[in-house]
PDB file of C-alpha atoms in Angstrom:
ATOM      1  CA  MET A 251      67.628  20.208  21.325  1.00 47.00           C
ATOM      2  CA  SER A 252      66.574  16.470  20.435  1.00 49.00           C
ATOM      3  CA  ARG A 253      63.946  14.966  22.518  1.00 51.00           C
ATOM      4  CA  PRO A 254      65.432  11.868  24.299  1.00 53.00           C
ATOM      5  CA  PRO A 255      64.097   8.458  22.285  1.00 51.00           C
ATOM      6  CA  SER A 256      60.781   7.115  24.390  1.00 52.00           C
ATOM      7  CA  ALA A 257      59.392   3.722  24.392  1.00 49.00           C
ATOM      8  CA  PHE A 258      55.927   4.873  24.541  1.00 49.00           C
ATOM      9  CA  PHE A 259      55.828   7.894  23.004  1.00 50.00           C
ATOM     10  CA  ARG A 260      57.252   8.473  19.307  1.00 52.00           C
ATOM     11  CA  GLY A 261      55.707  12.006  18.189  1.00 50.00           C
ATOM     12  CA  ALA A 262      52.789  14.177  18.211  1.00 45.00           C
ATOM     13  CA  ARG A 263      51.044  12.260  16.141  1.00 56.00           C
ATOM     14  CA  GLU A 264      51.994   8.928  16.755  1.00 67.00           C
ATOM     15  CA  MET A 265      51.751   6.671  19.737  1.00 68.00           C
ATOM     16  CA  SER A 266      53.843   3.402  20.663  1.00 76.00           C
ATOM     17  CA  PRO A 267      51.714   0.081  20.765  1.00 80.00           C
ATOM     18  CA  ALA A 268      52.739  -0.476  24.226  1.00 81.00           C
ATOM     19  CA  LEU A 269      50.961   3.352  25.050  1.00 83.00           C
ATOM     20  CA  SER A 270      47.859   2.430  23.105  1.00 82.00           C
ATOM     21  CA  LEU A 271      47.622  -1.039  25.115  1.00 84.00           C
ATOM     22  CA  LEU A 272      48.154   0.678  28.177  1.00 86.00           C
ATOM     23  CA  LEU A 273      45.113   3.447  27.439  1.00 87.00           C
ATOM     24  CA  LEU A 274      43.088   0.621  26.539  1.00 88.00           C
ATOM     25  CA  LEU A 275      43.966  -1.510  29.213  1.00 90.00           C
ATOM     26  CA  PRO A 276      41.262   0.179  31.400  1.00 90.00           C
ATOM     27  CA  PHE A 277      38.311  -0.242  28.914  1.00 90.00           C
ATOM     28  CA  LEU A 278      39.458  -4.046  28.536  1.00 90.00           C
ATOM     29  CA  VAL A 279      39.474  -4.997  31.995  1.00 92.00           C
ATOM     30  CA  VAL A 280      35.921  -3.551  32.196  1.00 92.00           C
ATOM     31  CA  LEU A 281      34.877  -5.300  29.161  1.00 89.00           C
ATOM     32  CA  PHE A 282      36.015  -8.684  30.225  1.00 90.00           C
ATOM     33  CA  ILE A 283      34.618  -8.233  33.991  1.00 90.00           C
ATOM     34  CA  ALA A 284      31.150  -6.716  32.986  1.00 87.00           C
ATOM     35  CA  PHE A 285      30.718  -8.945  29.407  1.00 85.00           C
ATOM     36  CA  LEU A 286      33.248 -11.542  28.620  1.00 88.00           C
ATOM     37  CA  LEU A 287      33.293 -12.947  32.009  1.00 89.00           C
ATOM     38  CA  PRO A 288      29.452 -13.151  32.580  1.00 87.00           C
ATOM     39  CA  VAL A 289      28.792 -14.339  29.085  1.00 87.00           C
ATOM     40  CA  GLY A 290      31.706 -16.901  29.124  1.00 89.00           C
ATOM     41  CA  VAL A 291      29.980 -18.626  32.664  1.00 88.00           C
ATOM     42  CA  LEU A 292      26.421 -18.607  31.163  1.00 87.00           C
ATOM     43  CA  LEU A 293      27.803 -20.240  27.832  1.00 89.00           C
ATOM     44  CA  HIS A 294      29.797 -22.881  29.732  1.00 89.00           C
ATOM     45  CA  GLU A 295      26.827 -23.799  32.023  1.00 88.00           C
ATOM     46  CA  SER A 296      24.491 -23.980  28.677  1.00 88.00           C
ATOM     47  CA  LEU A 297      27.236 -26.675  27.335  1.00 89.00           C
ATOM     48  CA  PHE A 298      28.595 -28.382  30.711  1.00 85.00           C
ATOM     49  CA  VAL A 299      25.660 -28.667  33.196  1.00 81.00           C
ATOM     50  CA  PRO A 300      24.659 -31.279  34.317  1.00 80.00           C
ATOM     51  CA  ALA A 301      27.304 -32.417  31.871  1.00 79.00           C
ATOM     52  CA  ALA A 302      28.750 -31.986  28.466  1.00 81.00           C
ATOM     53  CA  THR A 303      25.565 -31.695  26.490  1.00 82.00           C
ATOM     54  CA  LEU A 304      23.711 -29.716  23.914  1.00 87.00           C
ATOM     55  CA  GLU A 305      20.158 -30.728  25.314  1.00 88.00           C
ATOM     56  CA  HIS A 306      19.709 -26.932  26.253  1.00 87.00           C
ATOM     57  CA  TYR A 307      20.412 -25.708  22.570  1.00 88.00           C
ATOM     58  CA  ALA A 308      17.930 -28.476  21.346  1.00 89.00           C
ATOM     59  CA  ARG A 309      15.017 -27.536  23.457  1.00 89.00           C
ATOM     60  CA  VAL A 310      15.448 -23.911  22.166  1.00 87.00           C
ATOM     61  CA  PHE A 311      14.413 -25.300  18.736  1.00 87.00           C
ATOM     62  CA  ASP A 312      12.409 -28.417  19.452  1.00 87.00           C
ATOM     63  CA  GLU A 313       9.502 -26.499  21.706  1.00 85.00           C
ATOM     64  CA  PRO A 314       7.789 -24.258  19.555  1.00 88.00           C
ATOM     65  CA  VAL A 315       7.345 -21.845  22.090  1.00 89.00           C
ATOM     66  CA  TYR A 316      10.857 -20.472  21.929  1.00 89.00           C
ATOM     67  CA  LEU A 317      11.014 -20.178  18.344  1.00 89.00           C
ATOM     68  CA  ARG A 318       7.920 -18.073  18.306  1.00 91.00           C
ATOM     69  CA  VAL A 319       9.662 -16.017  20.833  1.00 91.00           C
ATOM     70  CA  LEU A 320      12.860 -15.878  18.649  1.00 90.00           C
ATOM     71  CA  TRP A 321      10.926 -15.030  15.597  1.00 91.00           C
ATOM     72  CA  ARG A 322       8.815 -12.655  17.120  1.00 92.00           C
ATOM     73  CA  THR A 323      12.425 -10.463  18.599  1.00 92.00           C
ATOM     74  CA  ILE A 324      13.262 -10.517  15.027  1.00 92.00           C
ATOM     75  CA  ARG A 325      10.355  -9.216  13.529  1.00 93.00           C
ATOM     76  CA  ILE A 326      10.072  -6.815  15.934  1.00 94.00           C
ATOM     77  CA  ALA A 327      13.429  -5.201  16.005  1.00 94.00           C
ATOM     78  CA  ALA A 328      13.430  -5.470  11.682  1.00 93.00           C
ATOM     79  CA  LEU A 329       9.952  -3.309  12.167  1.00 95.00           C
ATOM     80  CA  VAL A 330      11.318  -1.061  14.498  1.00 95.00           C
ATOM     81  CA  THR A 331      14.696  -0.498  12.451  1.00 95.00           C
ATOM     82  CA  ALA A 332      12.634   0.241   9.492  1.00 95.00           C
ATOM     83  CA  ILE A 333      10.750   2.892  11.147  1.00 96.00           C
ATOM     84  CA  CYS A 334      13.357   4.226  12.696  1.00 95.00           C
ATOM     85  CA  LEU A 335      15.302   4.472   9.379  1.00 95.00           C
ATOM     86  CA  VAL A 336      12.180   5.956   7.510  1.00 95.00           C
ATOM     87  CA  LEU A 337      11.518   9.046  10.610  1.00 94.00           C
ATOM     88  CA  GLY A 338      15.189   9.460  10.810  1.00 93.00           C
ATOM     89  CA  TYR A 339      16.285  10.279   7.462  1.00 94.00           C
ATOM     90  CA  PRO A 340      14.435  13.333   6.764  1.00 93.00           C
ATOM     91  CA  LEU A 341      15.194  14.687  10.282  1.00 93.00           C
ATOM     92  CA  ALA A 342      18.741  13.919   9.735  1.00 93.00           C
ATOM     93  CA  VAL A 343      18.672  15.774   6.141  1.00 91.00           C
ATOM     94  CA  ALA A 344      16.843  18.989   8.287  1.00 91.00           C
ATOM     95  CA  MET A 345      19.807  18.806  10.832  1.00 91.00           C
ATOM     96  CA  ALA A 346      22.576  18.645   8.110  1.00 89.00           C
ATOM     97  CA  ARG A 347      21.001  21.667   6.126  1.00 87.00           C
ATOM     98  CA  ALA A 348      20.199  23.745   9.412  1.00 87.00           C
ATOM     99  CA  ARG A 349      22.458  26.404  10.849  1.00 87.00           C
ATOM    100  CA  GLY A 350      22.489  28.473  13.974  1.00 85.00           C
ATOM    101  CA  VAL A 351      19.462  28.254  16.338  1.00 89.00           C
ATOM    102  CA  ALA A 352      17.352  25.969  14.209  1.00 88.00           C
ATOM    103  CA  LEU A 353      20.098  23.193  14.046  1.00 87.00           C
ATOM    104  CA  LEU A 354      20.361  23.718  17.982  1.00 88.00           C
ATOM    105  CA  LEU A 355      16.795  23.253  18.391  1.00 90.00           C
ATOM    106  CA  LEU A 356      16.720  20.048  16.207  1.00 88.00           C
ATOM    107  CA  ALA A 357      19.415  18.687  18.119  1.00 87.00           C
ATOM    108  CA  ALA A 358      17.832  19.511  21.127  1.00 87.00           C
ATOM    109  CA  CYS A 359      14.635  17.262  20.120  1.00 85.00           C
ATOM    110  CA  VAL A 360      16.915  14.700  19.304  1.00 87.00           C
ATOM    111  CA  MET A 361      19.369  14.265  22.474  1.00 86.00           C
ATOM    112  CA  LEU A 362      17.099  15.220  25.165  1.00 83.00           C
ATOM    113  CA  PRO A 363      15.148  11.386  24.907  1.00 80.00           C
ATOM    114  CA  LEU A 364      18.712  10.171  25.637  1.00 82.00           C
ATOM    115  CA  TRP A 365      18.886  12.224  28.955  1.00 83.00           C
ATOM    116  CA  THR A 366      15.434  10.534  29.830  1.00 83.00           C
ATOM    117  CA  SER A 367      15.213   7.329  31.553  1.00 83.00           C
ATOM    118  CA  VAL A 368      13.979   4.547  29.058  1.00 86.00           C
ATOM    119  CA  LEU A 369      11.733   3.393  32.006  1.00 86.00           C
ATOM    120  CA  VAL A 370      10.389   7.020  32.059  1.00 87.00           C
ATOM    121  CA  ARG A 371       9.862   7.076  28.091  1.00 88.00           C
ATOM    122  CA  THR A 372       8.011   3.790  28.380  1.00 88.00           C
ATOM    123  CA  TYR A 373       5.773   4.417  31.004  1.00 88.00           C
ATOM    124  CA  ALA A 374       4.941   7.406  29.435  1.00 89.00           C
ATOM    125  CA  TRP A 375       3.525   5.438  26.461  1.00 90.00           C
ATOM    126  CA  THR A 376       1.740   2.954  28.805  1.00 89.00           C
ATOM    127  CA  VAL A 377      -0.252   5.901  29.810  1.00 88.00           C
ATOM    128  CA  LEU A 378      -1.134   7.224  26.569  1.00 89.00           C
ATOM    129  CA  MET A 379      -1.896   4.194  25.408  1.00 89.00           C
ATOM    130  CA  ARG A 380      -4.299   2.641  28.107  1.00 87.00           C
ATOM    131  CA  ARG A 381      -7.892   2.347  27.946  1.00 85.00           C
ATOM    132  CA  ASN A 382      -8.985   5.617  29.042  1.00 86.00           C
ATOM    133  CA  GLY A 383      -5.100   7.483  28.063  1.00 84.00           C
ATOM    134  CA  LEU A 384      -4.889  10.434  25.869  1.00 87.00           C
ATOM    135  CA  ILE A 385      -4.981   8.862  22.752  1.00 89.00           C
ATOM    136  CA  ASN A 386      -8.414   6.381  23.267  1.00 87.00           C
ATOM    137  CA  ASP A 387      -9.872   9.936  24.433  1.00 88.00           C
ATOM    138  CA  LEU A 388      -8.837  11.311  21.262  1.00 89.00           C
ATOM    139  CA  LEU A 389      -9.889   8.731  18.816  1.00 87.00           C
ATOM    140  CA  ILE A 390     -13.467   8.901  20.631  1.00 88.00           C
ATOM    141  CA  GLY A 391     -13.562  12.522  20.527  1.00 86.00           C
ATOM    142  CA  LEU A 392     -12.970  12.230  16.847  1.00 85.00           C
ATOM    143  CA  GLY A 393     -15.465   9.959  16.365  1.00 83.00           C
ATOM    144  CA  PHE A 394     -13.187   6.943  15.035  1.00 83.00           C
ATOM    145  CA  THR A 395     -14.332   4.714  17.786  1.00 83.00           C
ATOM    146  CA  ASP A 396     -17.009   4.679  20.070  1.00 83.00           C
ATOM    147  CA  ALA A 397     -15.263   2.417  22.757  1.00 84.00           C
ATOM    148  CA  PRO A 398     -11.836   2.243  23.855  1.00 86.00           C
ATOM    149  CA  VAL A 399      -9.337   0.407  21.699  1.00 86.00           C
ATOM    150  CA  ARG A 400      -6.885  -1.779  22.932  1.00 87.00           C
ATOM    151  CA  LEU A 401      -3.522  -0.478  22.367  1.00 87.00           C
ATOM    152  CA  LEU A 402      -1.250  -1.416  25.029  1.00 87.00           C
ATOM    153  CA  TYR A 403       0.288  -5.282  25.193  1.00 88.00           C
ATOM    154  CA  THR A 404       0.195  -5.428  21.575  1.00 89.00           C
ATOM    155  CA  GLU A 405       2.876  -5.837  19.308  1.00 90.00           C
ATOM    156  CA  GLY A 406       2.126  -2.490  17.693  1.00 90.00           C
ATOM    157  CA  ALA A 407       2.559  -0.829  21.018  1.00 91.00           C
ATOM    158  CA  VAL A 408       6.092  -2.205  21.508  1.00 92.00           C
ATOM    159  CA  VAL A 409       7.066  -1.575  17.949  1.00 94.00           C
ATOM    160  CA  VAL A 410       5.804   2.163  18.563  1.00 93.00           C
ATOM    161  CA  ALA A 411       7.419   2.631  22.023  1.00 92.00           C
ATOM    162  CA  MET A 412      10.813   1.017  21.118  1.00 93.00           C
ATOM    163  CA  ALA A 413      10.997   3.091  17.907  1.00 93.00           C
ATOM    164  CA  HIS A 414      11.002   6.351  19.901  1.00 92.00           C
ATOM    165  CA  VAL A 415      13.481   5.106  22.175  1.00 91.00           C
ATOM    166  CA  LEU A 416      15.708   4.121  19.701  1.00 93.00           C
ATOM    167  CA  LEU A 417      15.191   6.879  17.287  1.00 93.00           C
ATOM    168  CA  PRO A 418      18.264   8.967  18.286  1.00 92.00           C
ATOM    169  CA  PHE A 419      20.643   5.765  17.568  1.00 93.00           C
ATOM    170  CA  MET A 420      19.419   6.237  14.278  1.00 94.00           C
ATOM    171  CA  VAL A 421      19.379  10.065  13.429  1.00 93.00           C
ATOM    172  CA  LEU A 422      22.990  10.582  15.097  1.00 92.00           C
ATOM    173  CA  PRO A 423      24.778   8.267  12.365  1.00 92.00           C
ATOM    174  CA  LEU A 424      22.629   9.843   9.294  1.00 93.00           C
ATOM    175  CA  TRP A 425      23.257  13.061  10.298  1.00 93.00           C
ATOM    176  CA  THR A 426      27.292  12.585  10.586  1.00 91.00           C
ATOM    177  CA  ALA A 427      27.207  10.993   7.352  1.00 90.00           C
ATOM    178  CA  LEU A 428      24.974  13.797   5.488  1.00 90.00           C
ATOM    179  CA  ARG A 429      27.151  16.215   7.369  1.00 90.00           C
ATOM    180  CA  ALA A 430      30.007  15.006   5.556  1.00 88.00           C
ATOM    181  CA  ILE A 431      28.923  15.417   2.033  1.00 86.00           C
ATOM    182  CA  PRO A 432      30.006  18.695   0.570  1.00 84.00           C
ATOM    183  CA  THR A 433      27.060  20.668  -0.647  1.00 80.00           C
ATOM    184  CA  ASP A 434      28.880  21.264  -3.992  1.00 81.00           C
ATOM    185  CA  TYR A 435      28.067  17.998  -5.077  1.00 82.00           C
ATOM    186  CA  ALA A 436      24.082  18.805  -5.137  1.00 79.00           C
ATOM    187  CA  ARG A 437      24.896  22.367  -6.703  1.00 80.00           C
ATOM    188  CA  ALA A 438      26.761  20.588  -9.382  1.00 84.00           C
ATOM    189  CA  ALA A 439      23.932  17.962 -10.064  1.00 81.00           C
ATOM    190  CA  ALA A 440      21.619  20.629 -10.178  1.00 80.00           C
ATOM    191  CA  ILE A 441      23.836  22.648 -12.740  1.00 81.00           C
ATOM    192  CA  LEU A 442      23.860  19.397 -14.920  1.00 79.00           C
ATOM    193  CA  GLY A 443      20.201  19.215 -15.337  1.00 80.00           C
ATOM    194  CA  ALA A 444      19.385  16.744 -12.541  1.00 79.00           C
ATOM    195  CA  ARG A 445      16.025  17.687 -10.698  1.00 84.00           C
ATOM    196  CA  PRO A 446      16.445  17.675  -6.476  1.00 80.00           C
ATOM    197  CA  LEU A 447      14.808  14.194  -6.437  1.00 83.00           C
ATOM    198  CA  ARG A 448      17.168  12.849  -9.027  1.00 84.00           C
ATOM    199  CA  SER A 449      19.942  14.470  -7.428  1.00 84.00           C
ATOM    200  CA  PHE A 450      18.857  12.841  -3.788  1.00 85.00           C
ATOM    201  CA  VAL A 451      18.744   9.396  -5.215  1.00 84.00           C
ATOM    202  CA  GLU A 452      21.821   9.747  -7.261  1.00 84.00           C
ATOM    203  CA  VAL A 453      24.258  11.755  -4.907  1.00 85.00           C
ATOM    204  CA  THR A 454      22.929  12.177  -1.837  1.00 85.00           C
ATOM    205  CA  LEU A 455      21.524   8.776  -1.080  1.00 86.00           C
ATOM    206  CA  PRO A 456      24.706   6.817  -1.724  1.00 86.00           C
ATOM    207  CA  LEU A 457      26.887   8.398  -0.008  1.00 86.00           C
ATOM    208  CA  SER A 458      24.818   8.535   2.999  1.00 88.00           C
ATOM    209  CA  LEU A 459      24.836   5.007   3.031  1.00 86.00           C
ATOM    210  CA  PRO A 460      27.418   4.726   5.657  1.00 84.00           C
ATOM    211  CA  GLY A 461      25.113   6.492   8.135  1.00 88.00           C
ATOM    212  CA  VAL A 462      22.521   4.105   6.763  1.00 89.00           C
ATOM    213  CA  ALA A 463      24.200   0.917   7.359  1.00 87.00           C
ATOM    214  CA  SER A 464      25.717   2.094  10.749  1.00 87.00           C
ATOM    215  CA  GLY A 465      22.535   3.479  12.360  1.00 92.00           C
ATOM    216  CA  SER A 466      20.223   0.497  11.051  1.00 91.00           C
ATOM    217  CA  LEU A 467      22.678  -1.924  12.731  1.00 89.00           C
ATOM    218  CA  MET A 468      22.794  -0.261  15.597  1.00 91.00           C
ATOM    219  CA  VAL A 469      19.085  -0.142  16.094  1.00 94.00           C
ATOM    220  CA  PHE A 470      18.637  -3.357  14.971  1.00 93.00           C
ATOM    221  CA  LEU A 471      21.080  -4.914  17.658  1.00 90.00           C
ATOM    222  CA  LEU A 472      19.778  -2.437  20.509  1.00 92.00           C
ATOM    223  CA  ALA A 473      16.314  -3.734  19.426  1.00 93.00           C
ATOM    224  CA  LEU A 474      17.454  -7.091  20.006  1.00 90.00           C
ATOM    225  CA  GLY A 475      18.434  -7.246  23.408  1.00 87.00           C
ATOM    226  CA  PHE A 476      15.548  -4.514  24.458  1.00 87.00           C
ATOM    227  CA  PHE A 477      13.945  -5.526  27.732  1.00 86.00           C
ATOM    228  CA  VAL A 478      12.543  -2.957  29.694  1.00 86.00           C
ATOM    229  CA  THR A 479      10.014  -1.291  27.147  1.00 88.00           C
ATOM    230  CA  PRO A 480       8.534  -4.827  25.732  1.00 88.00           C
ATOM    231  CA  ALA A 481       7.941  -5.751  29.079  1.00 86.00           C
ATOM    232  CA  LEU A 482       6.227  -2.851  30.089  1.00 87.00           C
ATOM    233  CA  VAL A 483       4.388  -2.072  26.973  1.00 90.00           C
ATOM    234  CA  GLY A 484       3.882  -5.465  25.458  1.00 85.00           C
ATOM    235  CA  GLY A 485       3.354  -7.505  28.628  1.00 79.00           C
ATOM    236  CA  PRO A 486       3.631 -11.387  28.593  1.00 79.00           C
ATOM    237  CA  GLN A 487       1.636 -12.003  25.143  1.00 81.00           C
ATOM    238  CA  GLN A 488       4.354 -10.047  23.488  1.00 83.00           C
ATOM    239  CA  MET A 489       7.428 -11.512  25.473  1.00 86.00           C
ATOM    240  CA  MET A 490      10.932 -11.024  23.481  1.00 90.00           C
ATOM    241  CA  ILE A 491      14.052 -13.123  23.884  1.00 89.00           C
ATOM    242  CA  ALA A 492      15.557 -10.710  26.588  1.00 88.00           C
ATOM    243  CA  THR A 493      12.351 -10.813  28.394  1.00 88.00           C
ATOM    244  CA  LEU A 494      12.742 -14.582  28.459  1.00 89.00           C
ATOM    245  CA  ILE A 495      16.060 -14.977  29.523  1.00 89.00           C
ATOM    246  CA  SER A 496      15.226 -12.773  32.546  1.00 87.00           C
ATOM    247  CA  GLN A 497      12.336 -15.297  32.922  1.00 88.00           C
ATOM    248  CA  GLN A 498      14.868 -18.341  33.301  1.00 88.00           C
ATOM    249  CA  VAL A 499      17.238 -16.544  35.198  1.00 86.00           C
ATOM    250  CA  ARG A 500      15.307 -15.076  38.254  1.00 85.00           C
ATOM    251  CA  GLU A 501      11.891 -16.958  38.050  1.00 85.00           C
ATOM    252  CA  LEU A 502      12.871 -20.831  37.391  1.00 86.00           C
ATOM    253  CA  LEU A 503      16.497 -20.392  38.182  1.00 85.00           C
ATOM    254  CA  ASN A 504      17.272 -22.362  35.131  1.00 88.00           C
ATOM    255  CA  TRP A 505      20.877 -20.914  34.196  1.00 90.00           C
ATOM    256  CA  PRO A 506      21.612 -23.637  31.899  1.00 90.00           C
ATOM    257  CA  PHE A 507      18.585 -23.007  29.319  1.00 90.00           C
ATOM    258  CA  ALA A 508      19.100 -19.285  29.867  1.00 90.00           C
ATOM    259  CA  GLY A 509      22.682 -19.499  28.929  1.00 91.00           C
ATOM    260  CA  ALA A 510      21.615 -21.747  25.969  1.00 91.00           C
ATOM    261  CA  LEU A 511      19.340 -18.685  24.867  1.00 91.00           C
ATOM    262  CA  VAL A 512      22.136 -15.980  25.449  1.00 90.00           C
ATOM    263  CA  GLY A 513      24.161 -18.368  23.017  1.00 90.00           C
ATOM    264  CA  CYS A 514      21.629 -18.104  20.119  1.00 89.00           C
ATOM    265  CA  LEU A 515      21.245 -14.530  20.691  1.00 88.00           C
ATOM    266  CA  LEU A 516      24.840 -14.183  20.542  1.00 89.00           C
ATOM    267  CA  LEU A 517      25.255 -16.153  17.672  1.00 89.00           C
ATOM    268  CA  LEU A 518      22.497 -14.062  15.714  1.00 85.00           C
ATOM    269  CA  THR A 519      24.256 -10.892  16.365  1.00 86.00           C
ATOM    270  CA  LEU A 520      27.270 -12.417  15.018  1.00 87.00           C
ATOM    271  CA  VAL A 521      25.855 -13.675  12.251  1.00 86.00           C
ATOM    272  CA  LEU A 522      24.021  -9.923  11.504  1.00 82.00           C
ATOM    273  CA  VAL A 523      27.307  -8.068  11.688  1.00 80.00           C
ATOM    274  CA  ALA A 524      28.906 -10.292   9.510  1.00 82.00           C
ATOM    275  CA  PHE A 525      26.148  -9.801   7.057  1.00 79.00           C
ATOM    276  CA  PHE A 526      26.194  -6.086   7.342  1.00 75.00           C
ATOM    277  CA  ASN A 527      30.035  -6.177   7.117  1.00 73.00           C
ATOM    278  CA  ARG A 528      29.576  -8.106   3.981  1.00 73.00           C
ATOM    279  CA  ALA A 529      26.496  -7.026   2.052  1.00 66.00           C
ATOM    280  CA  MET A 530      26.812  -3.471   3.147  1.00 64.00           C
ATOM    281  CA  ARG A 531      30.743  -3.239   3.564  1.00 61.00           C
ATOM    282  CA  LEU A 532      30.501  -1.576   6.735  1.00 49.00           C
ATOM    283  CA  ASP A 533      34.062  -1.745   7.537  1.00 47.00           C
ATOM    284  CA  ARG A 534      34.537   0.553   4.517  1.00 54.00           C
ATOM    285  CA  PHE A 535      31.959   3.068   5.117  1.00 48.00           C
ATOM    286  CA  VAL A 536      32.886   3.290   8.475  1.00 45.00           C
ATOM    287  CA  ALA A 537      36.281   4.222   7.449  1.00 46.00           C
ATOM    288  CA  SER A 538      35.418   6.592   5.394  1.00 51.00           C
ATOM    289  CA  SER A 539      32.991   8.400   7.417  1.00 48.00           C
TER     290      SER A 539
END
C-alpha cells in the first residue's frame, strides 16, 4: 500500500523545506529575542542617539585607552588560542588512540570542567595565585623566590585562567577530526618508510586541519567576549572589551557608546570568521569532518 503524499514529509531521509523551517522555528525565535533584537537595539542607539551620527564610533578610535583595550583583547584571545592548541592537540591525539577505560578517563578529564561553573573555576585560580596561595607557597618552598610574587591582576593570570576554561572547546573538535582519520594511513606511511614524525607532519597533521581551524576559531571568538574570568583574575588593569562594555552599561549608563563598542566587536568577529573561511577553507573542512 502506497503512502499518501504529504506536503511536509517526503521520505525516511528527506524532509520538505516547510517541515525543516517548522523544526527550526523555535531556535530562530530564541535567536531573534536573545541575540538579534538586543544587538539591533544597541547598534541603533549607537548610530541614531541623540541623532544620526558616527561620533560614538569615532570616540572608540580617537581615545587611546579604548584602542588599548581592544588591542589587549585581541592579544589575549590570540595567546589563549595558541596555548589551547599546544596543550589540546597532544591530548586529542591521546584520546583518538585510546580505547576502553583509558578513553573514558581522558574524556572525563575534558568534560568535567564543562560541568563546573566558570565562576567556580575562575575563583579557584584566584585562590591559587593570591599572595599566600598555593603557587607562591610552592615557589618559596622550592627556593625560587624569597617573597610572594605578584601573580593575580596580571595579563599572564588572565591568559592562564582563560586557557584552562576554554581548553575543552579546542580538544573536542580536534578529537573529532583525529578520530575520523583512518589508522591505515599511518600504517601505510610506515610501510613506505616514513618515520613517526614524518608520518605525523605529512599525513596526520594535514588531515586534522579541520579540527585545528574549527577549534581555534571557536576558542578565539569565545575569548574575545569573555567577561567573568578577566574581571576576577585581571582586575581593572587588565580590562577587556566585554568588561568595558559592561562598565559603560551598568556604571556610566552610556548605552550609545556601549552600542558602538558592540558594533566594533561584532565587526571584528565577522572579519575574523571571513578570514578563517577564506584562508583555512573552513566551510569545506567542516563539511568533510
